[in-house]
Amino acid sequence: MPFAAITYDIKAGYEKEITEIFGNFRRVGSPVVKGAGGGETARILATAVFIRDDTMVRVIEYEGDLDAIARHMATQPGVKEVEEKLAPYLTRPRDTGTVEGFVATFKRSLLTCMAQMSVRDAAAAPSAN
């Protein structure tokens, strides 16, 4: 399963306030992401948020189309709420008020994945014996 990580440029010293925002996070309605035809195009498996000094990173484990996941997240009430509550703590504003703005911000904030490993990958690989 691939991982994606997006960054947020935040004001240092507000870890407690930002932790509270995520502590009250309303999960997405469903981990299943449907395409225009109604079929499943992706699935959100897990998320995690990390913070240090002036950088916050959201990590997403997913299956399928990452663009579809970004569009799905843009329409979720809990995600919109978090983005609004984070706004005062950002050093660089994020244009997430529309689906198009959210997707563009998501892509601009995306870190390049250098490597990823999972025990699931090892279990799925053919044995060397």
C-alpha positions as semicolon CSV with decimal commas, in nm:
position;residue;x (nm);y (nm);z (nm)
1;M;0,000;0,000;0,000
2;P;0,143;0,340;-0,089
3;F;0,185;0,631;0,148
4;A;0,151;1,002;0,077
5;A;0,272;1,285;0,299
6;I;0,163;1,647;0,282
7;T;0,320;1,936;0,466
8;Y;0,176;2,235;0,647
9;D;0,386;2,544;0,725
10;I;0,279;2,636;1,077
11;K;0,370;2,885;1,346
12;A;0,605;2,729;1,599
13;G;0,492;2,707;1,959
14;Y;0,129;2,607;1,894
15;E;0,167;2,231;1,919
16;K;-0,091;2,205;2,200
17;E;-0,355;2,403;2,009
18;I;-0,296;2,209;1,688
19;T;-0,303;1,877;1,875
20;E;-0,643;1,975;2,015
21;I;-0,772;2,048;1,664
22;F;-0,679;1,698;1,550
23;G;-0,798;1,544;1,877
24;N;-1,151;1,654;1,787
25;F;-1,123;1,551;1,421
26;R;-1,435;1,408;1,259
27;R;-1,332;1,111;1,049
28;V;-1,431;1,092;0,684
29;G;-1,773;0,939;0,627
30;S;-1,624;0,638;0,453
31;P;-1,273;0,522;0,368
32;V;-1,404;0,425;0,024
33;V;-1,351;0,683;-0,250
34;K;-1,591;0,657;-0,542
35;G;-1,534;0,785;-0,892
36;A;-1,776;0,965;-1,123
37;G;-1,935;0,633;-1,222
38;G;-1,998;0,534;-0,861
39;G;-1,734;0,261;-0,849
40;E;-1,453;0,247;-0,595
41;T;-1,140;0,425;-0,722
42;A;-0,944;0,445;-0,398
43;R;-0,950;0,368;-0,029
44;I;-0,801;0,556;0,267
45;L;-0,642;0,297;0,496
46;A;-0,485;0,513;0,767
47;T;-0,370;0,863;0,846
48;A;-0,129;1,013;1,096
49;V;-0,021;1,368;1,175
50;F;0,325;1,469;1,295
51;I;0,446;1,807;1,417
52;R;0,779;1,965;1,506
53;D;0,861;2,331;1,537
54;D;0,718;2,500;1,226
55;T;0,637;2,190;1,022
56;M;0,341;1,958;1,034
57;V;0,309;1,650;0,815
58;R;-0,003;1,444;0,745
59;V;0,073;1,089;0,628
60;I;-0,192;0,894;0,440
61;E;-0,180;0,522;0,367
62;Y;-0,405;0,446;0,074
63;E;-0,494;0,222;-0,218
64;G;-0,584;0,347;-0,564
65;D;-0,589;0,693;-0,717
66;L;-0,428;0,964;-0,502
67;D;-0,597;1,244;-0,700
68;A;-0,934;1,085;-0,621
69;I;-0,838;1,077;-0,253
70;A;-0,751;1,449;-0,260
71;R;-1,087;1,529;-0,422
72;H;-1,267;1,308;-0,168
73;M;-1,092;1,474;0,125
74;A;-1,183;1,818;-0,013
75;T;-1,553;1,740;0,032
76;Q;-1,538;1,590;0,381
77;P;-1,686;1,809;0,660
78;G;-1,420;1,704;0,913
79;V;-1,136;1,790;0,676
80;K;-1,292;2,128;0,596
81;E;-1,333;2,196;0,968
82;V;-0,968;2,112;1,041
83;E;-0,847;2,332;0,755
84;E;-1,055;2,625;0,889
85;K;-0,933;2,575;1,247
86;L;-0,570;2,549;1,135
87;A;-0,580;2,876;0,939
88;P;-0,472;3,101;1,232
89;Y;-0,169;2,878;1,295
90;L;-0,038;2,871;0,939
91;T;0,256;3,077;0,818
92;R;0,153;3,015;0,459
93;P;-0,220;3,024;0,384
94;R;-0,374;2,718;0,219
95;D;-0,641;2,766;-0,048
96;T;-0,871;2,482;0,057
97;G;-1,214;2,650;0,036
98;T;-1,299;2,484;-0,296
99;V;-1,237;2,136;-0,430
100;E;-1,005;2,279;-0,696
101;G;-0,813;2,485;-0,441
102;F;-0,787;2,192;-0,202
103;V;-0,656;1,957;-0,472
104;A;-0,403;2,217;-0,593
105;T;-0,286;2,280;-0,235
106;F;-0,268;1,905;-0,169
107;K;-0,048;1,852;-0,475
108;R;0,174;2,151;-0,392
109;S;0,216;2,023;-0,032
110;L;0,290;1,664;-0,133
111;L;0,632;1,532;-0,037
112;T;0,821;1,310;-0,277
113;C;0,826;0,951;-0,154
114;M;1,185;0,830;-0,155
115;A;1,117;0,480;-0,024
116;Q;0,853;0,284;0,158
117;M;0,857;-0,062;0,307
118;S;0,602;-0,277;0,479
119;V;0,592;-0,624;0,628
120;R;0,294;-0,676;0,397
121;D;0,530;-0,628;0,102
122;A;0,765;-0,894;0,239
123;A;0,476;-1,133;0,298
124;A;0,352;-1,089;-0,059
125;A;0,696;-1,139;-0,218
126;P;0,788;-1,485;-0,345
127;S;1,020;-1,679;-0,120
128;A;1,390;-1,692;-0,214
129;N;1,401;-2,061;-0,116
